[in-house]
Every structure is written in C-alpha cells, then in structure tokens.
Coordinates of C-alpha atoms in Angstrom, one line a residue:
Chain I
M1 CA -16.1 -19.6 -9.4
A2 CA -14.0 -22.3 -7.6
T3 CA -10.8 -20.3 -7.3
L4 CA -10.0 -21.0 -3.6
A5 CA -9.4 -24.3 -2.0
E6 CA -12.1 -25.2 0.4
I7 CA -9.9 -25.9 3.4
P8 CA -11.7 -26.3 6.8
H9 CA -11.8 -23.3 9.0
S10 CA -9.6 -24.8 11.7
D11 CA -7.0 -25.9 9.1
V12 CA -6.9 -22.4 7.6
R13 CA -6.1 -21.0 11.0
T14 CA -3.5 -23.6 11.8
D15 CA -1.8 -23.2 8.4
L16 CA -1.7 -19.4 8.5
W17 CA -0.8 -19.1 12.2
R18 CA 2.1 -21.6 11.9
P19 CA 4.6 -19.1 10.5
L20 CA 4.0 -16.8 13.5
S21 CA 5.5 -19.3 15.9
Q22 CA 7.9 -21.4 14.0
F23 CA 11.4 -19.9 13.4
S24 CA 13.8 -21.9 11.2
V25 CA 17.6 -21.5 11.0
R26 CA 17.1 -20.4 7.4
Y27 CA 14.9 -17.5 8.6
W28 CA 17.4 -16.3 11.2
T29 CA 20.2 -16.5 8.7
L30 CA 18.3 -14.4 6.3
V31 CA 17.4 -11.9 9.0
T32 CA 21.1 -11.7 10.1
L33 CA 22.3 -11.1 6.5
C34 CA 19.7 -8.4 5.8
S35 CA 20.4 -6.7 9.2
L36 CA 24.1 -6.6 8.5
T37 CA 23.5 -5.1 5.0
V38 CA 21.1 -2.5 6.5
A39 CA 23.6 -1.7 9.2
A40 CA 26.4 -1.3 6.6
A41 CA 24.1 1.0 4.6
L42 CA 23.3 3.1 7.6
A43 CA 27.0 3.4 8.4
A44 CA 27.6 4.5 4.8
W45 CA 24.8 7.1 5.2
G46 CA 26.5 8.2 8.5
Y47 CA 29.8 8.6 6.6
Q48 CA 28.0 10.6 3.9
I49 CA 26.5 12.9 6.5
Y50 CA 29.9 13.4 8.1
R51 CA 31.7 14.0 4.8
G52 CA 29.0 15.7 2.8
L53 CA 27.1 14.8 -0.4
G54 CA 30.3 15.1 -2.5
I55 CA 31.2 11.5 -1.7
A56 CA 28.0 10.4 -3.4
G57 CA 29.4 10.7 -6.9
Y58 CA 27.4 13.8 -7.8
N59 CA 29.3 15.9 -10.2
R60 CA 28.2 18.8 -12.4
P61 CA 25.8 18.5 -14.2
V62 CA 24.5 15.3 -12.6
F63 CA 23.1 16.1 -9.2
W64 CA 20.3 13.6 -9.2
A65 CA 21.4 10.0 -9.7
F66 CA 21.3 6.8 -7.7
Y67 CA 19.2 8.1 -4.8
E68 CA 16.5 9.5 -7.1
T69 CA 16.5 6.3 -9.1
D70 CA 15.9 4.4 -5.8
F71 CA 13.3 6.9 -4.8
V72 CA 11.2 6.6 -8.0
F73 CA 11.8 2.8 -8.1
W74 CA 10.5 2.2 -4.5
I75 CA 7.6 4.6 -4.8
G76 CA 6.8 2.8 -8.1
I77 CA 6.8 -0.7 -6.5
S78 CA 4.6 0.6 -3.7
H79 CA 1.8 0.7 -6.2
A80 CA 1.6 -3.1 -6.0
G81 CA -0.6 -3.2 -2.9
T82 CA -3.0 -0.3 -3.3
L83 CA -3.6 -0.6 -7.0
I84 CA -3.7 -4.4 -7.3
S85 CA -5.6 -4.8 -4.1
A86 CA -7.9 -1.9 -4.6
I87 CA -8.7 -2.6 -8.2
L88 CA -9.4 -6.3 -7.5
R89 CA -11.4 -5.4 -4.4
L90 CA -13.6 -3.0 -6.3
A91 CA -14.0 -5.5 -9.2
G92 CA -15.1 -8.1 -6.7
A93 CA -12.5 -10.7 -7.8
R94 CA -12.7 -13.5 -5.3
W95 CA -9.3 -15.0 -6.2
R96 CA -7.6 -11.9 -4.9
K97 CA -8.2 -12.8 -1.2
P98 CA -4.9 -14.7 -0.5
V99 CA -3.0 -12.1 -2.4
T100 CA -4.1 -8.7 -1.1
R101 CA -2.4 -8.6 2.2
A102 CA 1.0 -9.5 0.8
A103 CA 0.5 -6.8 -1.8
E104 CA -0.6 -4.2 0.8
A105 CA 2.4 -4.9 3.0
I106 CA 4.7 -4.4 0.0
T107 CA 3.1 -0.9 -0.4
V108 CA 3.7 0.1 3.1
F109 CA 7.3 -1.1 3.3
C110 CA 8.3 0.3 -0.1
L111 CA 6.8 3.7 0.9
M112 CA 8.7 3.7 4.1
I113 CA 11.9 3.1 2.2
G114 CA 11.0 5.5 -0.6
A115 CA 10.1 8.2 1.9
L116 CA 13.5 7.9 3.5
I117 CA 15.5 8.5 0.3
P118 CA 14.8 12.2 0.0
L119 CA 16.3 12.5 3.5
I120 CA 19.4 10.6 2.4
H121 CA 19.6 12.9 -0.7
L122 CA 19.2 16.1 1.4
G123 CA 22.7 16.0 2.7
R124 CA 22.0 18.1 5.8
V125 CA 19.4 15.6 7.0
W126 CA 18.9 17.5 10.3
R127 CA 17.1 20.2 8.3
F128 CA 14.5 17.6 7.1
Y129 CA 11.7 19.7 8.6
W130 CA 12.3 22.3 5.9
L131 CA 10.3 20.0 3.7
I132 CA 7.2 20.7 5.7
P133 CA 5.4 23.9 4.7
Y134 CA 5.3 25.4 8.2
P135 CA 5.2 29.1 9.3
N136 CA 8.5 30.2 10.8
E137 CA 9.3 33.1 13.1
R138 CA 12.8 33.6 11.5
L139 CA 11.3 34.3 8.1
I140 CA 12.9 31.1 6.7
W141 CA 10.1 29.5 4.8
P142 CA 10.4 26.4 2.7
N143 CA 10.4 26.8 -1.1
F144 CA 6.8 26.0 -2.0
R145 CA 7.7 25.7 -5.6
S146 CA 10.0 22.8 -4.9
P147 CA 9.0 19.4 -6.0
L148 CA 10.2 18.2 -2.5
V149 CA 7.1 19.9 -1.0
W150 CA 4.8 18.1 -3.5
D151 CA 6.5 14.8 -2.8
M152 CA 6.3 15.3 0.9
T153 CA 2.5 16.0 0.7
A154 CA 1.8 13.2 -1.7
I155 CA 3.9 10.6 0.1
F156 CA 2.5 11.6 3.5
T157 CA -1.1 11.1 2.2
Y158 CA -0.2 7.9 0.4
L159 CA 1.7 6.4 3.3
T160 CA -1.1 7.2 5.8
G161 CA -3.8 5.8 3.5
S162 CA -1.8 2.7 2.7
V163 CA -1.0 1.9 6.3
L164 CA -4.6 2.2 7.2
Y165 CA -5.6 0.2 4.1
L166 CA -3.3 -2.6 5.3
Y167 CA -4.4 -2.3 8.9
L168 CA -8.2 -2.3 8.5
P169 CA -8.6 -5.8 7.2
L170 CA -6.0 -7.0 9.8
I171 CA -8.3 -6.0 12.7
P172 CA -10.6 -9.1 12.8
D173 CA -7.5 -11.4 12.5
L174 CA -5.8 -9.5 15.3
A175 CA -8.8 -9.9 17.6
E176 CA -8.8 -13.7 16.9
L177 CA -5.1 -13.9 17.4
A178 CA -5.4 -12.0 20.7
S179 CA -7.7 -14.6 22.1
H180 CA -5.3 -17.4 21.2
S181 CA -1.9 -16.0 22.0
R182 CA 0.2 -15.6 25.1
D183 CA 2.9 -13.2 26.3
W184 CA 3.7 -10.0 24.5
R185 CA 1.9 -11.1 21.4
R186 CA -1.4 -11.2 23.3
H187 CA -0.9 -7.6 24.5
L188 CA 0.2 -6.4 21.1
Y189 CA -2.7 -8.1 19.2
R190 CA -5.3 -6.9 21.8
L191 CA -4.0 -3.4 21.6
L192 CA -4.1 -3.4 17.8
A193 CA -7.5 -5.1 17.7
I194 CA -9.0 -1.9 19.3
G195 CA -12.0 -3.6 20.8
W196 CA -13.1 -5.8 17.8
V197 CA -15.8 -8.3 18.9
G198 CA -17.1 -9.3 15.4
S199 CA -20.6 -7.7 15.7
D200 CA -22.6 -7.2 12.5
R201 CA -22.3 -3.4 13.1
Q202 CA -18.5 -3.7 13.0
W203 CA -18.5 -5.9 9.9
H204 CA -20.9 -3.6 8.2
A205 CA -18.8 -0.5 9.0
L206 CA -15.6 -2.3 8.0
E207 CA -17.0 -3.5 4.7
I208 CA -18.1 0.1 3.8
A209 CA -14.9 1.6 5.0
M210 CA -12.8 -0.9 3.0
K211 CA -14.7 -0.2 -0.2
L212 CA -14.4 3.6 0.3
M213 CA -10.7 3.2 1.2
A214 CA -10.1 1.2 -1.9
G215 CA -11.5 4.0 -4.1
I216 CA -9.7 6.8 -2.2
V217 CA -6.4 5.0 -2.1
L218 CA -6.7 4.2 -5.8
C219 CA -7.0 7.9 -6.6
I220 CA -4.2 8.8 -4.2
A221 CA -1.9 6.1 -5.7
V222 CA -2.4 7.4 -9.2
S223 CA -1.9 11.0 -8.1
V224 CA 1.3 10.2 -6.2
H225 CA 3.2 8.6 -9.1
T226 CA 1.9 11.4 -11.4
V227 CA 3.3 13.9 -8.9
V228 CA 6.6 12.0 -8.9
S229 CA 6.7 12.1 -12.7
W230 CA 6.1 15.9 -12.5
D231 CA 9.3 16.2 -10.5
F232 CA 10.9 15.6 -13.8
S233 CA 8.5 16.8 -16.5
M234 CA 8.2 20.3 -15.0
A235 CA 11.9 20.8 -15.9
I236 CA 13.1 21.7 -19.4
V237 CA 15.8 19.1 -19.3
P238 CA 15.9 17.2 -22.6
M239 CA 13.6 14.2 -22.6
W240 CA 12.0 15.2 -19.3
H241 CA 9.7 17.9 -20.5
S242 CA 7.1 15.4 -21.7
T243 CA 3.3 15.3 -21.3
I244 CA 3.3 11.6 -21.4
F245 CA 5.4 11.2 -18.2
G246 CA 2.3 11.0 -15.8
P247 CA 0.7 7.9 -17.3
Y248 CA 4.2 6.5 -18.3
F249 CA 5.3 6.6 -14.7
V250 CA 2.0 5.1 -13.4
V251 CA 2.2 2.3 -15.9
G252 CA 5.8 1.6 -15.0
A253 CA 4.8 1.7 -11.3
I254 CA 2.1 -0.9 -11.6
F255 CA 4.3 -3.0 -13.8
S256 CA 7.1 -3.1 -11.2
G257 CA 4.6 -3.5 -8.4
I258 CA 3.1 -6.6 -10.0
A259 CA 6.7 -8.0 -10.5
A260 CA 7.5 -7.4 -6.8
L261 CA 4.2 -9.0 -5.8
V262 CA 4.9 -12.1 -7.9
L263 CA 8.3 -12.5 -6.3
V264 CA 7.0 -12.0 -2.7
M265 CA 4.2 -14.5 -3.4
A266 CA 6.7 -17.1 -4.8
G267 CA 8.8 -16.6 -1.7
L268 CA 5.9 -16.9 0.7
R269 CA 4.6 -20.0 -1.1
H270 CA 8.0 -21.7 -0.9
F271 CA 9.3 -20.7 2.5
L272 CA 6.0 -20.7 4.4
H273 CA 4.6 -23.7 2.6
L274 CA 1.5 -21.9 1.5
E275 CA 1.0 -24.0 -1.7
E276 CA -2.6 -24.7 -1.0
Y277 CA -3.4 -21.0 -0.6
L278 CA -1.2 -19.4 -3.2
Q279 CA -2.1 -21.6 -6.1
P280 CA -0.9 -21.7 -9.7
L281 CA -4.1 -19.8 -10.6
H282 CA -3.0 -16.8 -8.7
F283 CA 0.4 -16.7 -10.4
D284 CA -1.2 -17.3 -13.8
N285 CA -3.6 -14.4 -13.3
L286 CA -0.8 -12.1 -12.1
G287 CA 1.4 -13.4 -15.0
K288 CA -1.3 -12.2 -17.4
L289 CA -1.5 -8.9 -15.7
L290 CA 2.3 -8.6 -15.9
L291 CA 2.2 -9.4 -19.6
L292 CA -0.5 -6.7 -20.1
M293 CA 1.6 -4.1 -18.2
S294 CA 4.7 -5.2 -20.2
L295 CA 2.9 -4.4 -23.5
L296 CA 1.6 -1.1 -22.1
W297 CA 5.1 -0.2 -20.8
F298 CA 6.6 -1.0 -24.3
Y299 CA 4.0 1.1 -26.0
F300 CA 4.7 4.1 -23.8
T301 CA 8.5 3.7 -24.1
M302 CA 8.3 3.5 -27.9
A303 CA 6.0 6.5 -28.0
E304 CA 8.4 8.5 -25.9
Q305 CA 11.5 7.5 -28.1
L306 CA 9.7 7.8 -31.5
T307 CA 8.5 11.3 -30.7
V308 CA 12.0 12.5 -29.9
W309 CA 13.5 10.8 -32.9
Y310 CA 10.9 12.2 -35.3
G311 CA 10.9 15.7 -33.6
N312 CA 14.7 15.9 -34.1
D313 CA 15.2 18.6 -31.6
P314 CA 19.0 18.7 -31.2
G315 CA 19.1 18.8 -27.4
E316 CA 16.7 15.8 -27.1
Y317 CA 18.2 14.0 -30.0
A318 CA 21.6 13.9 -28.4
V319 CA 20.1 12.1 -25.3
F320 CA 18.1 9.8 -27.6
Q321 CA 21.2 9.0 -29.6
S322 CA 23.3 8.1 -26.5
R323 CA 20.4 6.0 -25.3
I324 CA 19.8 4.0 -28.5
Y325 CA 23.4 3.5 -29.7
G326 CA 25.7 5.5 -27.5
N327 CA 27.1 5.2 -24.0
F328 CA 23.7 4.2 -22.5
A329 CA 22.7 1.8 -25.2
P330 CA 23.8 -1.4 -23.3
L331 CA 21.6 -0.3 -20.4
F332 CA 18.7 0.7 -22.7
W333 CA 18.6 -2.6 -24.6
T334 CA 19.0 -4.6 -21.4
M335 CA 16.0 -2.8 -20.1
V336 CA 14.0 -3.6 -23.2
F337 CA 15.0 -7.2 -23.0
C338 CA 14.1 -7.5 -19.3
N339 CA 10.9 -5.5 -19.5
F340 CA 9.5 -6.6 -22.8
V341 CA 11.3 -9.3 -24.8
L342 CA 11.6 -11.9 -22.0
P343 CA 8.2 -11.3 -20.4
F344 CA 6.6 -11.3 -23.9
A345 CA 8.2 -14.7 -24.7
L346 CA 7.7 -16.4 -21.4
L347 CA 4.3 -15.0 -20.4
G348 CA 2.8 -14.7 -23.9
I349 CA 3.1 -18.4 -24.7
K350 CA 0.6 -20.3 -22.5
R351 CA 2.7 -23.5 -22.4
L352 CA 5.7 -21.6 -20.9
R353 CA 3.7 -19.7 -18.3
N354 CA 4.2 -21.3 -14.9
I355 CA 5.3 -20.2 -11.4
T356 CA 9.0 -20.5 -12.2
T357 CA 8.8 -18.4 -15.5
I358 CA 6.5 -15.9 -13.9
G359 CA 9.0 -15.6 -11.0
I360 CA 11.9 -15.2 -13.5
C361 CA 10.0 -12.4 -15.3
G362 CA 9.4 -10.8 -11.8
V363 CA 13.2 -10.6 -11.3
T364 CA 14.0 -9.3 -14.8
V365 CA 11.2 -6.7 -14.7
L366 CA 12.5 -5.4 -11.4
I367 CA 16.0 -5.1 -12.8
G368 CA 14.6 -3.6 -16.0
M369 CA 12.5 -1.0 -14.2
W370 CA 15.4 0.1 -12.0
I371 CA 17.5 0.6 -15.1
E372 CA 14.6 2.5 -16.7
R373 CA 14.5 4.9 -13.7
F374 CA 18.2 5.3 -13.9
L375 CA 18.1 6.1 -17.6
I376 CA 15.3 8.6 -17.2
I377 CA 17.2 10.4 -14.5
V378 CA 20.9 10.2 -15.3
N379 CA 21.0 10.1 -19.1
P380 CA 19.3 13.5 -19.7
L381 CA 21.1 15.2 -16.8
R382 CA 24.4 14.1 -18.1
Q383 CA 23.7 15.8 -21.5
P384 CA 22.0 19.1 -21.0
R385 CA 21.1 21.3 -24.0
L386 CA 24.4 23.1 -23.9
A387 CA 27.0 20.6 -25.2
A388 CA 29.8 22.4 -23.4
A389 CA 28.1 21.5 -20.1
W390 CA 28.0 17.8 -20.7
G391 CA 29.6 15.7 -17.9
T392 CA 30.0 12.2 -16.6
Y393 CA 28.6 10.3 -13.7
A394 CA 29.8 7.2 -11.9
P395 CA 28.3 5.9 -8.7
T396 CA 30.5 5.6 -5.6
W397 CA 30.6 2.8 -3.0
V398 CA 28.4 4.9 -0.7
E399 CA 25.6 5.0 -3.2
L400 CA 25.9 1.3 -4.1
L401 CA 25.9 0.3 -0.4
I402 CA 22.9 2.5 0.4
T403 CA 21.0 1.2 -2.6
G404 CA 21.8 -2.4 -1.6
G405 CA 20.7 -1.5 1.9
T406 CA 17.3 -0.4 0.7
F407 CA 16.7 -3.8 -0.9
A408 CA 17.9 -5.6 2.3
A409 CA 15.6 -3.3 4.4
M410 CA 12.7 -4.3 2.2
V411 CA 13.4 -8.0 2.7
L412 CA 14.0 -7.5 6.5
L413 CA 10.8 -5.6 7.0
Y414 CA 8.9 -8.3 5.2
L415 CA 10.6 -11.1 7.2
I416 CA 9.5 -9.3 10.4
F417 CA 6.0 -8.8 9.2
V418 CA 5.3 -12.4 8.3
R419 CA 6.4 -13.5 11.8
I420 CA 4.1 -11.1 13.6
F421 CA 1.0 -10.9 11.3
P422 CA -0.8 -13.6 9.2
V423 CA 0.2 -12.9 5.6
I424 CA -3.2 -14.0 4.3
A425 CA -6.4 -12.5 5.7
I426 CA -7.9 -15.5 7.5
W427 CA -11.4 -14.1 7.7
E428 CA -11.4 -13.0 4.1
Y429 CA -10.2 -16.4 3.0
N430 CA -12.8 -18.2 5.0
D431 CA -15.5 -15.8 3.8
A432 CA -14.5 -16.4 0.2
A433 CA -13.9 -20.1 0.4
H434 CA -17.0 -21.0 2.5
G435 CA -19.2 -17.9 2.1
Chain N
M1 CA -32.3 -10.1 30.2
L2 CA -29.9 -10.9 27.4
L3 CA -30.2 -13.9 25.2
T4 CA -27.4 -15.3 23.1
A5 CA -28.2 -18.0 20.6
E6 CA -25.8 -19.9 18.5
F7 CA -26.5 -20.7 14.9
V8 CA -24.5 -22.7 12.3
E9 CA -26.5 -21.7 9.2
T10 CA -27.0 -18.2 7.7
E11 CA -30.5 -19.0 6.6
A12 CA -31.5 -19.9 10.2
V13 CA -30.0 -16.6 11.4
S14 CA -32.0 -14.7 8.8
K15 CA -35.2 -16.6 9.9
A16 CA -34.5 -15.8 13.5
V17 CA -33.9 -12.1 12.9
T18 CA -37.1 -11.9 10.7
S19 CA -39.3 -13.5 13.4
L20 CA -37.7 -11.4 16.2
T21 CA -38.5 -8.2 14.2
A22 CA -42.0 -9.5 13.6
E23 CA -42.3 -10.0 17.4
G24 CA -41.5 -6.3 17.8
F25 CA -37.8 -6.3 18.6
S26 CA -36.0 -3.4 17.0
G27 CA -32.7 -3.5 15.1
D28 CA -31.0 -1.9 18.1
E29 CA -32.0 -4.8 20.4
I30 CA -30.6 -7.4 18.0
E31 CA -26.9 -7.9 17.4
L32 CA -25.0 -10.6 15.5
F33 CA -21.5 -11.9 16.2
S34 CA -19.4 -14.0 13.8
D35 CA -15.8 -14.5 12.7
V36 CA -16.7 -13.7 9.1
P37 CA -19.2 -11.2 7.8
V38 CA -22.8 -12.5 7.6
Q39 CA -24.6 -11.7 4.4
L40 CA -28.3 -11.4 5.3
P41 CA -31.0 -10.8 2.5
P42 CA -31.9 -7.1 1.9
G43 CA -34.4 -5.8 4.4
V44 CA -33.2 -8.1 7.2
L45 CA -31.4 -6.2 9.9
D46 CA -30.2 -3.4 7.5
R47 CA -27.7 -1.2 9.2
R48 CA -27.4 2.4 8.1
S49 CA -24.0 4.0 7.8
R50 CA -22.8 7.5 7.5
I51 CA -19.2 6.6 6.6
S52 CA -19.5 7.8 3.0
L53 CA -20.9 11.1 4.1
M54 CA -18.1 11.6 6.6
A55 CA -15.5 10.7 3.9
V56 CA -16.9 13.6 1.7
L57 CA -17.1 15.9 4.7
G58 CA -13.5 15.1 5.6
A59 CA -12.4 15.8 2.1
V60 CA -14.2 19.2 2.1
V61 CA -12.8 20.2 5.5
N62 CA -9.3 19.4 4.5
A63 CA -9.7 21.1 1.1
S64 CA -10.9 24.2 3.0
L65 CA -7.9 24.0 5.4
A66 CA -5.5 23.7 2.5
T67 CA -7.1 26.7 0.8
A68 CA -6.9 28.7 4.0
F69 CA -3.3 27.7 4.5
I70 CA -2.4 28.8 1.0
Y71 CA -4.4 32.0 1.3
F72 CA -2.7 33.1 4.5
T73 CA 0.7 32.1 3.3
Q74 CA 0.2 34.3 0.2
H75 CA -1.1 37.3 2.1
N76 CA 0.6 37.3 5.5
Y77 CA 4.1 36.3 4.8
P78 CA 6.4 39.4 4.3
L79 CA 8.6 37.9 1.7
V80 CA 9.7 40.2 -1.2
T81 CA 8.9 38.2 -4.3
G82 CA 8.7 41.0 -6.9
G83 CA 5.0 40.4 -7.3
M84 CA 5.3 36.7 -7.9
P85 CA 3.1 34.4 -5.8
I86 CA 4.8 32.4 -3.1
F87 CA 2.7 29.4 -4.1
T88 CA 2.4 28.6 -7.8
G89 CA -0.9 27.3 -9.2
W90 CA 0.7 23.9 -9.7
S91 CA 1.7 23.6 -6.1
I92 CA -1.7 24.8 -5.0
G93 CA -3.3 22.1 -7.0
I94 CA -1.0 19.3 -5.8
V95 CA -1.2 20.3 -2.1
T96 CA -4.9 20.8 -2.1
G97 CA -5.5 17.6 -4.1
E98 CA -3.5 15.5 -1.7
M99 CA -5.1 17.1 1.3
V100 CA -8.5 16.2 -0.1
G101 CA -7.4 12.6 -0.2
A102 CA -6.1 12.7 3.3
G103 CA -9.3 14.3 4.5
A104 CA -11.4 11.6 2.9
V105 CA -9.2 8.9 4.6
A106 CA -9.5 10.6 8.0
G107 CA -13.3 11.0 7.7
T108 CA -13.7 7.3 6.7
I109 CA -11.5 6.0 9.6
L110 CA -13.0 8.3 12.2
M111 CA -16.5 7.2 11.3
L112 CA -15.5 3.5 11.1
L113 CA -14.2 3.8 14.7
W114 CA -17.4 5.5 15.8
E115 CA -19.9 3.3 14.1
G116 CA -18.1 0.1 14.9
G117 CA -17.7 1.1 18.5
L118 CA -13.9 0.7 18.2
L119 CA -11.6 2.6 20.5
I120 CA -14.6 4.0 22.3
P121 CA -16.7 0.9 23.0
R122 CA -20.4 1.2 22.7
K123 CA -22.5 0.5 25.9
R124 CA -23.4 -3.2 25.9
S125 CA -26.0 -4.8 28.0
G126 CA -23.8 -7.9 28.3
P127 CA -20.5 -9.5 27.3
P128 CA -20.0 -10.3 23.6
P129 CA -19.9 -14.0 22.9
A130 CA -16.6 -15.8 22.3
L131 CA -16.5 -16.3 18.5
K132 CA -16.4 -19.8 17.1
P133 CA -15.4 -20.6 13.5
G134 CA -18.5 -21.2 11.4
S135 CA -20.9 -20.1 14.1
V136 CA -23.1 -17.0 14.2
F137 CA -24.3 -15.7 17.5
V138 CA -27.6 -13.7 17.7
Q139 CA -27.8 -11.6 20.8
V140 CA -31.2 -10.2 21.8
S141 CA -31.7 -7.6 24.5
C142 CA -35.1 -8.2 26.2
P143 CA -35.5 -5.3 28.7
D144 CA -39.2 -5.8 29.5
G145 CA -39.4 -9.5 30.2
R146 CA -40.0 -10.6 26.6
S147 CA -37.3 -13.3 26.9
V148 CA -39.7 -16.2 26.5
R149 CA -41.0 -14.9 23.2
A150 CA -37.5 -14.2 22.0
A151 CA -36.3 -17.6 23.0
G152 CA -39.2 -19.1 21.2
C153 CA -38.3 -17.3 18.0
L154 CA -34.6 -18.3 18.3
T155 CA -35.4 -22.0 19.0
K156 CA -37.9 -22.2 16.2
A157 CA -35.4 -20.7 13.7
G158 CA -32.9 -23.4 14.5
A159 CA -30.6 -22.2 17.3
V160 CA -28.3 -24.9 18.5
D161 CA -27.7 -23.3 21.9
I162 CA -29.3 -20.5 23.8
Q163 CA -27.8 -18.8 26.9
E164 CA -29.2 -16.2 29.2
H165 CA -27.4 -13.4 30.9
R166 CA -28.5 -10.7 33.3
E167 CA -28.1 -7.3 31.7
G168 CA -25.4 -4.9 32.9
R169 CA -23.0 -7.7 33.7

C-alpha cells in the first residue's frame, strides 16, 4: 500500500531534524505569548491558594465546576495518543507512522495538565499527599472510598505507561541524534539513548516491547476514562447515576483526542513544512475516524437523553428540561452543532472533506466536547433532586484564567517538544517507506 | 578476532547469516547492526525473548502487592468504622486493576532494558559499528581463528566492506 512518500533516507533526516535547529520569530512570539498566559494562570492559582477556593465561583450546591470540566476534558484528549497509536500499531496500519509520535506527545502533555487540575481543585494544595494511600503514624488516613484515590491510581499508571510508550520508539532516533549533535543536545540525547547501538537484539526487544506496551496501554487508557466516568456515575445526582457513562466517556475521549490530533497535525504540517510527510491521506483517514466517533458520540448522547425523557423521573427530568429548552439549552444545542451537525455535514460528504474542513471540525469538536463536560458536571449539580436546594453558578476570572492557562500550557509544552525531539519517528518512517 | 561486514541488501544479510550458521557459528557469535529493524526470514537468526513472560509476572507481582496492601489496611489500621470496611469492593477493584497494568508496564520495560543491553551494556568483544542509513552491518565473533572461513561467507554473500578488529578493544 503506497501510503508514504518514498523520500531518500538522508532527506528524511534533514527534513525532520530541521525544526530542531531553526527558530523563527513566529516561534518565539508564540512561546512568549503562551508563557505569559501560563504565568498569569499560575499567578491566579497562587491568588486562589492565598484567598481560598471561595474565589473560584463555587457556591452551594455547585462545588464541581470549571476545574472538573478541565480535568475530564484534558484526560479525555489524552486518549489521542495511546488509543490511536496503539490501535493502529496493533492493526499494522502503515500510514500511521508519521502520525503516532505527535499523538503520543499529546497524551503525555494532556495527562500532565489533567493530573495538575485535582491539585488546583484541592484548595489546600500542600496536603496533596493525602491523595496517596499511605500508612500514617498520626492515624490520619486518606479516604479510600474517595474517587480522588481512584483517579490518582489510574492517572499515575496511565501517565507512567504513556511516557514510556512515547519514549521507547524515541530511543533509536535519540541515538542517531546523539551522534550528529553538539553541545548540551549531544549530552541530553546520549543520556536518553541509554546505550542504543542498533543491534538486532535491541530491535527485536524493542519491537516486542512496543507491541506489548500498545496492548497494555490500550487497556489502561480505556480503564482510566471509565474510572473518571465513575467519579460521577457512582453518585446519585440526577443524570449522573447512569450505567452508560463508562463507554460514553471513552467514546467522547477518543472523539476529542482525534480532534486534537488533527489540529496538532495541521499545525505541524503548516509551521514545520511537513507537507510531504503529513499528507492529505492522513487527514482523510483521521477525518473518517472523526466522523465515525461523531456518530457514536451522537448515539450515546441521544440514548442518554431519551432514557431520561421516557423514564420521566422528576429529579432527572428537571435537569433534562433545563438542558433541552431551559437555561442550558443554548450550550446543549451548540454542543450538538459542534459535535454532530457540522462534522456530519463536512466530513460525511466526500467532496467537502479536505485538510481545512477537517481542521475546522477539529476546532468545533474540541469546543463541543468542553461544553459537553461542562454540561455533564454543572447542569445536574445545579439542580439536585430537592428543588429547594437548587442554586446558580457563574465562573470567576480565576477559573477562566486558569482554564486559559491550561490551553496555553498545552501549546507551550508542544512547542518545546518539537524543538527538542523529532516529531515524526525517523526510523519508523524509513522502515515503512523503504522496508 | 571480530569481523564487521557491511551489506546494503537484506537478502544478502540473510544469505550471510545462513552460511555463517552452516559453518558452525552460533547465534550468540553473530550480531546485526542497522538504523532500521532488519526483517530476516523465519529460522534465520531467531532471537528468543522473555519480555511477554516478564509482563505477566510483573502484573501478578503488582496484583499481589495491591492485595497485600488492601489486606493489611483492612486488618491493621485501628479506625473505628462500625463494621464497615475501610476499602470498598469498588476501590479494591480499581486500585488492583490499575496496579496490574502498572506491573505489566514495569515488567515489559525492565526486560527490554535487560534483553536489549540498555542501561547495563552487555559485554561486547568489540565496538559496535557506526550506523549508516540503508546499510546493515554483520558482526561475527571468531574466537578460535575461524576468521578466514567467516570472511569467506561474508564476501560470498555480498558484503561491500569487511573490517577486522582485535577482540576486547
């Protein structure tokens, strides 16, 4: 299957090493903007620590809001790398080779950001170690029933697995970079290459390890987002206590992950001039995957709403009502438009499916998925079963700034990554194109 | 004596390894070096790996550790719970499940490092060749003066360059 351009070995190396040494004004401008936003978000977090969580807009009965939305959103996107890369690796899809590293890097950075959010939500962040189930001489033990302990265990495993899953195929490239670099880069690459010499024993071990890791990480990824969904579905809050939440969250996670991957790939293609490597075929294939996930997401969303509507439980129906034609209706219908209507129209019609429209769908799906997470969390919390306890919620500038900061942090981490490591696995590309 | 031969075609590498094996060289005495993985036909320089086994072992060990942790927490911690367990069944399932995954990852990585000679380099009789794009290097260790026969096999198979090193350098 001729899916990869047959570019000579030396040209592949030159093309993919170029971004490591060339720094444009545009790059530094973007780095500065993102750094300033992250700094502002950190300052807002510092202010929140100083003043307490009260300034975060939490108000009875809404004590989970923007931060939890961000948490579920980023953990969801993190499924881009592991699931897409692992599924395609296990399926033996050759076209995946220029795509996988970009996806795996998304996973690691999203998880880093996602894992930080429970700490932001903790308020007394210096007590973060209470999340860890450790024995304590002062008889203060963490609450093992708390979903925070589940999340901590799941995210720790997933982050460890994902970092290693990104790192393993980097090793051969790092060894090659070490022999062609100077200064601090040479030391860094040599250190990270951990003695790789390219022997058949090493290749054999790496291939087996990568296949195993793909299988393991795939299981962990599915379990992690299922655990995140259980944070909600284990509670008897209206429209949370649902058996469908596990697969619904996993589908949403893969959906938003593909959208993020499409955007990152479009950015890399444009800014790093990787047109020969990230071809329309890759976008077309990912566009089809995005369409499939959009249909699945719509099916789950409708199943969730229809069951509540037909069940007619008063507590749940009140939430449903406010979602469909009440206070939250504008958000709900925007979400449906972003996640289903637009992708269905643009990706479903072959003539309209191109890099630009796939990129547009990537943006709208990310917006739609953030709204979906917000609706899942805030809408039911605002309207508990007892109508007398209903309340309101509005985000404050602190929450908005910290949320903006997470997006800037993601871009910043990626900008740093593409300047230190080749964003496409050179050996995997050569192996696929010439092997 | 250590011979390092450079090849540009995988078929030639396969031929060289087959004839070296026929000459009595074992798999441990032959090593290939390349910048991309070399796919040899089945039966030619097959390497055994225990990474899968270690992944399963790692998962079992971690599951046992998680179970022990939960058991000792339930029984040794003097918290008054009115008969309720400290851990719920749900938490036990999640914590154990995730620890199984972490154990499998740890087993895989540790065995990869061991089998690949990464971090703790395996003893080599000579320096590994500097890799070249598109080339495959076949390195043969000839401890008992069989270098002439080995060089003959490599040349006949189509080696474009053969270099000799003294072992231990």
